[in-house]
Amino acid sequence: MAPDKEKETPCVGYKRGPPWVFKGSALYQLHLVKASTARAFVPRELRLVEAFGYTLGGMFLARYHDSPAGAFDELVVIAGIVWDPPTSCAWAARVLVNSVEACRHGRKEVGLPSHVATFSKTEASALGSKPLVKSNGFLSVLGIGSAVPEQESRREIEISETKGSSTKHLCNISMPITGSHNKHHKWMGPAIRMSLPSFRVRPVSPARIWNPRTTEPQECSDGKINSAGPKVLADSDAQSQSISVLLSKPIFALEFSSLRMHVDAPKIVVPHCKKKEVGYSSTESEL
């Protein structure tokens, strides 16, 4: 994945659009992010939507099995919500993809802070934190159940940025595997339908995110959070601040299965600094 090779890679699928169509599954997780952390990424020309010193950020973790760049994984670190009249939109602090084509398109055509990364996945069973009560013949006569630790299956994902031959660890994400094969974590209620755009999703337990090398949020190299906008942040500082966003408190998570996402051409939201934002024309998801 040398830089000179990256420039030569043609994005044939992207050239056929817009709109570009992405199919797969995703986890959208909302976090309470400190406004001071989010402002390091948002241009001063845009208003950050905040209350009591916090904004809504988080992550969008997707696995596309069909897209203009083929099959690939994506992690979008969302710094917060910005007000772009007449609506608001999520502001991407960092985008990690394991596709050179998708990275190049995100940088050159959309203006996203895209980086090539590796997504190492494993699946394992572990004892859950909540006990699972099982019936026992003798104890049932006494009206007492026997409690045993609940077994859960989890998907572990280790994400590392790659640049040339060097690799730098970013974070680990652990999430329960949902579905019919895991009855303890299956959403038993009705699907939720939302509009503007409309899609069908289900709430799930938030994923656990950690970084063994960075347990506390880090500040910029000058010791202060810079609010002048993304151009001021060095890449190493931007990465550290992205980790701070991921390590912030999760409050809600939504799972999208059978995701079908239509993406329109980007629009310029801050003309003089040429910042762009991806426009989503429609999003559909089936359980």
Coordinates of N, CA and C in Angstrom, one line a residue, residues 61 73 118-126 152-159 172-177 210:
L61 N -19.7 2.0 12.6 CA -18.9 0.8 12.3 C -19.6 0.0 11.3
D73 N -14.4 -2.8 5.2 CA -14.8 -2.4 6.5 C -14.6 -0.9 6.7
T118 N -6.3 -1.6 9.1 CA -6.5 -3.0 9.1 C -7.6 -3.3 10.2
F119 N -8.5 -4.3 9.9 CA -9.5 -4.7 10.9 C -9.3 -6.1 11.1
S120 N -8.7 -6.5 12.3 CA -8.5 -7.9 12.7 C -9.6 -8.3 13.6
K121 N -10.3 -9.4 13.1 CA -11.6 -9.8 13.8 C -11.4 -11.2 14.3
T122 N -11.9 -11.4 15.5 CA -12.0 -12.7 16.1 C -13.4 -12.9 16.8
E123 N -13.8 -14.1 17.0 CA -15.1 -14.3 17.7 C -14.7 -15.3 18.9
A124 N -15.3 -14.9 20.1 CA -15.0 -15.7 21.3 C -16.2 -15.7 22.2
S125 N -16.3 -16.7 23.0 CA -17.3 -16.8 24.1 C -16.7 -16.4 25.4
A126 N -17.5 -15.7 26.2 CA -17.0 -15.2 27.5 C -18.2 -15.2 28.4
E152 N -21.9 -15.6 26.7 CA -22.2 -14.7 25.5 C -21.1 -14.8 24.5
S153 N -21.5 -14.7 23.3 CA -20.5 -14.7 22.1 C -20.3 -13.2 21.8
R154 N -19.0 -12.9 21.6 CA -18.6 -11.5 21.2 C -17.7 -11.5 20.0
R155 N -17.8 -10.4 19.3 CA -16.9 -10.2 18.2 C -15.9 -9.2 18.6
E156 N -14.6 -9.5 18.5 CA -13.5 -8.6 18.9 C -12.9 -8.1 17.6
I157 N -12.7 -6.8 17.6 CA -12.1 -6.1 16.4 C -11.0 -5.2 16.8
E158 N -9.8 -5.5 16.3 CA -8.6 -4.6 16.6 C -8.4 -3.8 15.3
I159 N -8.3 -2.5 15.5 CA -8.2 -1.6 14.4 C -6.8 -0.9 14.5
N172 N -9.5 -1.1 20.2 CA -10.2 -2.4 20.1 C -11.6 -2.2 20.4
I173 N -12.5 -2.9 19.7 CA -13.9 -2.8 19.8 C -14.5 -4.2 20.1
S174 N -15.3 -4.4 21.1 CA -15.9 -5.7 21.5 C -17.4 -5.5 21.5
M175 N -18.1 -6.3 20.8 CA -19.6 -6.2 20.7 C -20.2 -7.6 20.8
P176 N -21.4 -7.7 21.4 CA -22.1 -9.0 21.4 C -22.6 -9.3 20.0
I177 N -22.5 -10.6 19.7 CA -23.0 -11.1 18.4 C -24.5 -11.3 18.6
W210 N -11.8 0.2 23.8 CA -10.7 0.6 24.6 C -9.4 0.6 23.8

